PDB file of C-alpha atoms in Angstrom:
ATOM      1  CA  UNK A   1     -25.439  66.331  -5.455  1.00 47.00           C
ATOM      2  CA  UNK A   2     -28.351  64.603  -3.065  1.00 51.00           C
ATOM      3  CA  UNK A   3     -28.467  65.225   0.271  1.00 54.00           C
ATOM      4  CA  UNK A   4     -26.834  62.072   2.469  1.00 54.00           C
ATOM      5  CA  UNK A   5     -24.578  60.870  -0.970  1.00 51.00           C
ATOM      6  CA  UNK A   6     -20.836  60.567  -0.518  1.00 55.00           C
ATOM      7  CA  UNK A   7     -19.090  60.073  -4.010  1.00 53.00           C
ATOM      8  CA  UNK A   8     -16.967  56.964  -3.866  1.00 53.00           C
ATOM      9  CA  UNK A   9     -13.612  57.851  -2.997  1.00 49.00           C
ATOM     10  CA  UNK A  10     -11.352  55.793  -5.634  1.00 50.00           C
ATOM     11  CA  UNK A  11      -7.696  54.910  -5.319  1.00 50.00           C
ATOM     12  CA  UNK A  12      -6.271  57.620  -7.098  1.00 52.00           C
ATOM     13  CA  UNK A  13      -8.600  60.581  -5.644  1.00 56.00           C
ATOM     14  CA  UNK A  14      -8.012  60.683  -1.705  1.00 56.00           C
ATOM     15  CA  UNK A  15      -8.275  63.400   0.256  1.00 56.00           C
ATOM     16  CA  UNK A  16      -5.143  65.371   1.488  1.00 55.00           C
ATOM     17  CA  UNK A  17      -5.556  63.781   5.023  1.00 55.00           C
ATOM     18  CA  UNK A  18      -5.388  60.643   4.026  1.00 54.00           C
ATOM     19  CA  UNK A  19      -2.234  60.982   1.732  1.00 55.00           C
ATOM     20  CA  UNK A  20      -0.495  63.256   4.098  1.00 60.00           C
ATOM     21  CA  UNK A  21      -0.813  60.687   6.753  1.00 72.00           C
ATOM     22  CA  UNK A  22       0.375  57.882   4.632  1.00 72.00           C
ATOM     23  CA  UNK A  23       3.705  59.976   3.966  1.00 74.00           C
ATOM     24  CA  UNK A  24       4.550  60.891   7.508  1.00 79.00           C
ATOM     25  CA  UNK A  25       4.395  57.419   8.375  1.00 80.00           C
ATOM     26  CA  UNK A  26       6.651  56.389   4.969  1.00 76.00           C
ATOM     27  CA  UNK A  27       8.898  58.931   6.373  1.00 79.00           C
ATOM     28  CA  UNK A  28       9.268  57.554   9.780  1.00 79.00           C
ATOM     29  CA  UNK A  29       9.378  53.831   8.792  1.00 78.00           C
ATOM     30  CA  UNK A  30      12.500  55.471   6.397  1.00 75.00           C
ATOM     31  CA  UNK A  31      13.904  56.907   9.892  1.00 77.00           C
ATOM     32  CA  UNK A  32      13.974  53.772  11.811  1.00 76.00           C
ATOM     33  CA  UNK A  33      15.450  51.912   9.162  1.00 72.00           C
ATOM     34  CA  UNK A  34      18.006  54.410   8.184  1.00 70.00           C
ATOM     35  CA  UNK A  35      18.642  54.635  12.493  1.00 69.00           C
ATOM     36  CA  UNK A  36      18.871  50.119  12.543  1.00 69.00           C
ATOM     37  CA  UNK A  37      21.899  50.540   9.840  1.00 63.00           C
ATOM     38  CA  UNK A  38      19.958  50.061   6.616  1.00 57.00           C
ATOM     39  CA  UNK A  39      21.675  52.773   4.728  1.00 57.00           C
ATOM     40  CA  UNK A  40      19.353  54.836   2.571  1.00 59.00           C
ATOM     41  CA  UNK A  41      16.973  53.490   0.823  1.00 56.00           C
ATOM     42  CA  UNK A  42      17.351  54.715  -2.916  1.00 65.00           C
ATOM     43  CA  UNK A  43      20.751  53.035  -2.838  1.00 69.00           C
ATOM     44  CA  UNK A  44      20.726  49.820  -4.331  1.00 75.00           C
ATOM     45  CA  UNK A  45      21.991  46.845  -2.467  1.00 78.00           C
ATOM     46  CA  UNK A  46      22.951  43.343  -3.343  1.00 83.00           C
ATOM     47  CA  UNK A  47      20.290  40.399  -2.121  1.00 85.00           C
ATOM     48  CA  UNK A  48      22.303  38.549  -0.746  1.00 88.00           C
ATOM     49  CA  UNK A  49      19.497  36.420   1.421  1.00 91.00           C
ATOM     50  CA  UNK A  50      18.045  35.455  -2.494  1.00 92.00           C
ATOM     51  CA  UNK A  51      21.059  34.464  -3.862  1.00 94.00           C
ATOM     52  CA  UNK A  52      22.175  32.366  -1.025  1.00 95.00           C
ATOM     53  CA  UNK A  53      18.536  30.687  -1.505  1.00 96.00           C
ATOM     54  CA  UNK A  54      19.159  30.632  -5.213  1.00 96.00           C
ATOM     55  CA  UNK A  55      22.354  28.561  -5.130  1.00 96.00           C
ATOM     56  CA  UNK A  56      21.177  26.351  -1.953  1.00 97.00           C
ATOM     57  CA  UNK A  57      18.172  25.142  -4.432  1.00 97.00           C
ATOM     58  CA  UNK A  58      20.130  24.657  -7.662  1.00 97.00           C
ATOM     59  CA  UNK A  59      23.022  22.403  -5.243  1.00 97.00           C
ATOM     60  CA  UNK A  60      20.007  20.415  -4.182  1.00 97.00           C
ATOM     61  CA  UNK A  61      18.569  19.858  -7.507  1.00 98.00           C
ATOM     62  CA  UNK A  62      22.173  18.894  -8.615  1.00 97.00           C
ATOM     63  CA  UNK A  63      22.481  16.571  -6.166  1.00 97.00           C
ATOM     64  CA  UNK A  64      18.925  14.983  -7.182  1.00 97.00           C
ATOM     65  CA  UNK A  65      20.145  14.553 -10.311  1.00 97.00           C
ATOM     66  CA  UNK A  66      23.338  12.753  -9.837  1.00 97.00           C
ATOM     67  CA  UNK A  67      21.745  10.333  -7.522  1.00 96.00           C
ATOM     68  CA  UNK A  68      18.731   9.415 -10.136  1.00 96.00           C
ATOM     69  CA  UNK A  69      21.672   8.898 -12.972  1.00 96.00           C
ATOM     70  CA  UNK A  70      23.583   6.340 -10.125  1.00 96.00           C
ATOM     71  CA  UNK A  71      20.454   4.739  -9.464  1.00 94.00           C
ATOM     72  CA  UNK A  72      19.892   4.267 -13.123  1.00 93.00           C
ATOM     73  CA  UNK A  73      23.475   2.934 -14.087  1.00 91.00           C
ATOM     74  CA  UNK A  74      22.607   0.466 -11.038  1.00 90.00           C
ATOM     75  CA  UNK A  75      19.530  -0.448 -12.266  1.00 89.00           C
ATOM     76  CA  UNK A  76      21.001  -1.096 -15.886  1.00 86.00           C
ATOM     77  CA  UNK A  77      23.697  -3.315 -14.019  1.00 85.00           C
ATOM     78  CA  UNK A  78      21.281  -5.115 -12.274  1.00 83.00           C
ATOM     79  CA  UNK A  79      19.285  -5.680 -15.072  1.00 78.00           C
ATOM     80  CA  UNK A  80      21.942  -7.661 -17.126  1.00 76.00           C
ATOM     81  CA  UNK A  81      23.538  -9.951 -14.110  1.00 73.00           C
ATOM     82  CA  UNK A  82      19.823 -11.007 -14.047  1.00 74.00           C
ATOM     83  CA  UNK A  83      19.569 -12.122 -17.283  1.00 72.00           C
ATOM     84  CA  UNK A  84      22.307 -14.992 -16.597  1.00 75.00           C
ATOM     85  CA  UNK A  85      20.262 -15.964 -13.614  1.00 77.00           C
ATOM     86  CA  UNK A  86      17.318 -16.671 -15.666  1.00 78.00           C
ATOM     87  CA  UNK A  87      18.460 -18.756 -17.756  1.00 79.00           C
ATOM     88  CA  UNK A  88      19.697 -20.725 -14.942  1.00 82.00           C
ATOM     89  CA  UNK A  89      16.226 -21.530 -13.390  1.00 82.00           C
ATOM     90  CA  UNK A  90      14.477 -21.933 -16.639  1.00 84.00           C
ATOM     91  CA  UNK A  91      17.342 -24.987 -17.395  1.00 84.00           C
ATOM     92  CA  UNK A  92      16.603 -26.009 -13.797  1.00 85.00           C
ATOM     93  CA  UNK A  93      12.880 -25.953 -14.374  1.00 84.00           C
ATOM     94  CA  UNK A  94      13.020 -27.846 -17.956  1.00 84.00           C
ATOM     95  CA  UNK A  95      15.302 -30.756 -16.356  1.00 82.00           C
ATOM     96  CA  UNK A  96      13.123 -31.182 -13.088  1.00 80.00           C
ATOM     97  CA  UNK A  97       9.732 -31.089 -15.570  1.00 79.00           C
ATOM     98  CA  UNK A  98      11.595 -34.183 -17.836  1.00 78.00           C
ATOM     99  CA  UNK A  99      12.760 -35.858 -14.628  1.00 80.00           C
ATOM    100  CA  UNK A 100       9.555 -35.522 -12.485  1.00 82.00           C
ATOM    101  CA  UNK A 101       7.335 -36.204 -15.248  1.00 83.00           C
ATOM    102  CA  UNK A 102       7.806 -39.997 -14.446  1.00 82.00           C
ATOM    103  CA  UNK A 103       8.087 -40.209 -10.728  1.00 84.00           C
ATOM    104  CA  UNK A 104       4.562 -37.787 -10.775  1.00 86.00           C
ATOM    105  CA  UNK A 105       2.880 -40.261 -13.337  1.00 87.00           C
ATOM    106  CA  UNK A 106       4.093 -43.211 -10.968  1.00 89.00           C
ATOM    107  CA  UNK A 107       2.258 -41.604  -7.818  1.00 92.00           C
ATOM    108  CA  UNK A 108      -0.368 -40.908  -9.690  1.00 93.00           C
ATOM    109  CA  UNK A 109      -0.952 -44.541 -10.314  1.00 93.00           C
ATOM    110  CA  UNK A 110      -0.181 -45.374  -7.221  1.00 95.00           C
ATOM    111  CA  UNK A 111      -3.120 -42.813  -5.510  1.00 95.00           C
ATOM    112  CA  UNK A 112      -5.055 -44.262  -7.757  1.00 95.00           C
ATOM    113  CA  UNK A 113      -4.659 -47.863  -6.970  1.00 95.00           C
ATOM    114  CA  UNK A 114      -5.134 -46.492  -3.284  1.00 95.00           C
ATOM    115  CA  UNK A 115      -8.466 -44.746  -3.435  1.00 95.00           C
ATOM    116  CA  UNK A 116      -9.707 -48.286  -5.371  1.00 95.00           C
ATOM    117  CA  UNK A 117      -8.634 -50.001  -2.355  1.00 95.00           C
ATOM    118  CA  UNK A 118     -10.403 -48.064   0.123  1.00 95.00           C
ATOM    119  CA  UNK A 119     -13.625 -47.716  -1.976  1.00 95.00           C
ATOM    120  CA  UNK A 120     -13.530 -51.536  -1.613  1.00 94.00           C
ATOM    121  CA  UNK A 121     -13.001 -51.707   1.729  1.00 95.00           C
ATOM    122  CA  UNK A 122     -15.523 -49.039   2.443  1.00 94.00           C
ATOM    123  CA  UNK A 123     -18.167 -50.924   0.515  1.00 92.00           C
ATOM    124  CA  UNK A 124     -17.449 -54.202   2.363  1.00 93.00           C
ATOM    125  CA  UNK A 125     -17.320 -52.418   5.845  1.00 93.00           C
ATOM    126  CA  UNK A 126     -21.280 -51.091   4.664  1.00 91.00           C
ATOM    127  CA  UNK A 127     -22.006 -54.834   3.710  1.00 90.00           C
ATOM    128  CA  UNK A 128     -21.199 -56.209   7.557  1.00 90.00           C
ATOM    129  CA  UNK A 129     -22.324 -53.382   9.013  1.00 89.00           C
ATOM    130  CA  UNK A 130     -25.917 -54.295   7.370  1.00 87.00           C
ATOM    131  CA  UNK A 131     -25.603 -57.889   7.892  1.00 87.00           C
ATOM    132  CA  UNK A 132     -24.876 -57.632  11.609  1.00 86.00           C
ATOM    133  CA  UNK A 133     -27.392 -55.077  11.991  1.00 82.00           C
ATOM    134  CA  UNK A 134     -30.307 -57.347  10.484  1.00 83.00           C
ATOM    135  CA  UNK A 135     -29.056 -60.527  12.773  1.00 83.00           C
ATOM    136  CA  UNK A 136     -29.149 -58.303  16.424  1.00 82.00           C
ATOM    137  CA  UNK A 137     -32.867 -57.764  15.013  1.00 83.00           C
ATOM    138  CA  UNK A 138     -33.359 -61.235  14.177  1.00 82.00           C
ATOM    139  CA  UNK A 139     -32.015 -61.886  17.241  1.00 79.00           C
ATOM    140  CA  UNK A 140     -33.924 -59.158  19.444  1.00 76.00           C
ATOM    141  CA  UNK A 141     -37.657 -59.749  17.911  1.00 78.00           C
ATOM    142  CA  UNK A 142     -36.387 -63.644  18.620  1.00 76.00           C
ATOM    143  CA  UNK A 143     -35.638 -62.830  22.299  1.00 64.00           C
ATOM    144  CA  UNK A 144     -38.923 -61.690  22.866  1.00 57.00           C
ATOM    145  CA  UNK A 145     -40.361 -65.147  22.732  1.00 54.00           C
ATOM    146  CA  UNK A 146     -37.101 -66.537  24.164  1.00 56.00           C
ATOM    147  CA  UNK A 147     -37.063 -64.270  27.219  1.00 52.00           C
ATOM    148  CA  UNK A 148     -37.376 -67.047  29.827  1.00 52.00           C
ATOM    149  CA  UNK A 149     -33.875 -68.422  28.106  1.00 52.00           C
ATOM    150  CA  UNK A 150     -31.750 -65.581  28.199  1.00 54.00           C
ATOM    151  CA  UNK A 151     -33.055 -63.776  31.205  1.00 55.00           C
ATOM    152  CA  UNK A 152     -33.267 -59.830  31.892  1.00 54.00           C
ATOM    153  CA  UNK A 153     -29.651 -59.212  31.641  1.00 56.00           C
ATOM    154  CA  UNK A 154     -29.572 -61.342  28.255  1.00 56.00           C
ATOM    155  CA  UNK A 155     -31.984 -58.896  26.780  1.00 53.00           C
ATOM    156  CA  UNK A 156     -30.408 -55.825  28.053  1.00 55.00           C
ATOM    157  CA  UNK A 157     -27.424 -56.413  26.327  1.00 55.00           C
ATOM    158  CA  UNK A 158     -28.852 -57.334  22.397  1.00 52.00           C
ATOM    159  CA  UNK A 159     -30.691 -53.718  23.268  1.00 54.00           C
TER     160      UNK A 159
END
């Protein structure tokens, strides 16, 4: 071997130190639990922590189950009390379609008629507006030359 190289020690070659220390302490940790009222070790026992958690879990997932297969049969009643309630609103909605199928065509005629009306008297309002709007300038380039009829005050109110 070189000088300074240690051979890797590997899990089944340790030195006697190492192993002899590992089965004092075994030994001991046997002690104590023999001294706490574990019994001896190579006697086997029943677990009963596991099987406690074992039937806990397979209540719970019993339980699960018979819930999802209530919901379901609920679901499937639900389902087929519905289908008598559609049928009511679609015979609702086909007799308020024949039924308001006039009284909609009437307003329509009637909004129509409306919006006719006030395009007319929109048009007409435009008309005077332009009519009176050329006279007070008629009237203002008249005043001018008039002044000495109307006065200050005369003028001041056509501007």
């Amino acid at each position: 071997l070189r000088a300074g190289f240690r051979p890797h020690l590997s899990v089944h070659r340790r030195p006697a130190a190492v192993r002899f220390s590992f089965l004092r302490r075994f030994a001991v940790l046997r002690r104590r639990f023999a001294a706490m009222g574990g019994g001896d070790l190579s006697r086997k026992q029943v677990p009963w922590c596991s099987i406690c958690l074992v039937v806990t879990v397979l209540t719970c997932h019993v339980c699960v189950l018979v819930g999802n297969l209530k919901t379901s049969a609920a679901m499937t009643q639900i389902g087929s009390s519905t289908s008598g309630w559609s049928q009511v609103g679609l015979g609702v909605g086909r007799s308020l379609e024949n039924e308001l199928t006039e009284l909609v065509d009437e307003l329509a005629a009637k909004l129509v008629n409306v919006i006719g009306n006030i395009t007319t008297l929109t048009d007409t309002l435009e008309l005077i507006i332009s009519v009176v709007g050329s006279v007070t300038e008629e009237s203002v380039s008249n005043g001018t030359t008039n002044a000495t009829l109307m006065g200050a005050a005369g003028m001041a109110l056509l501007q």
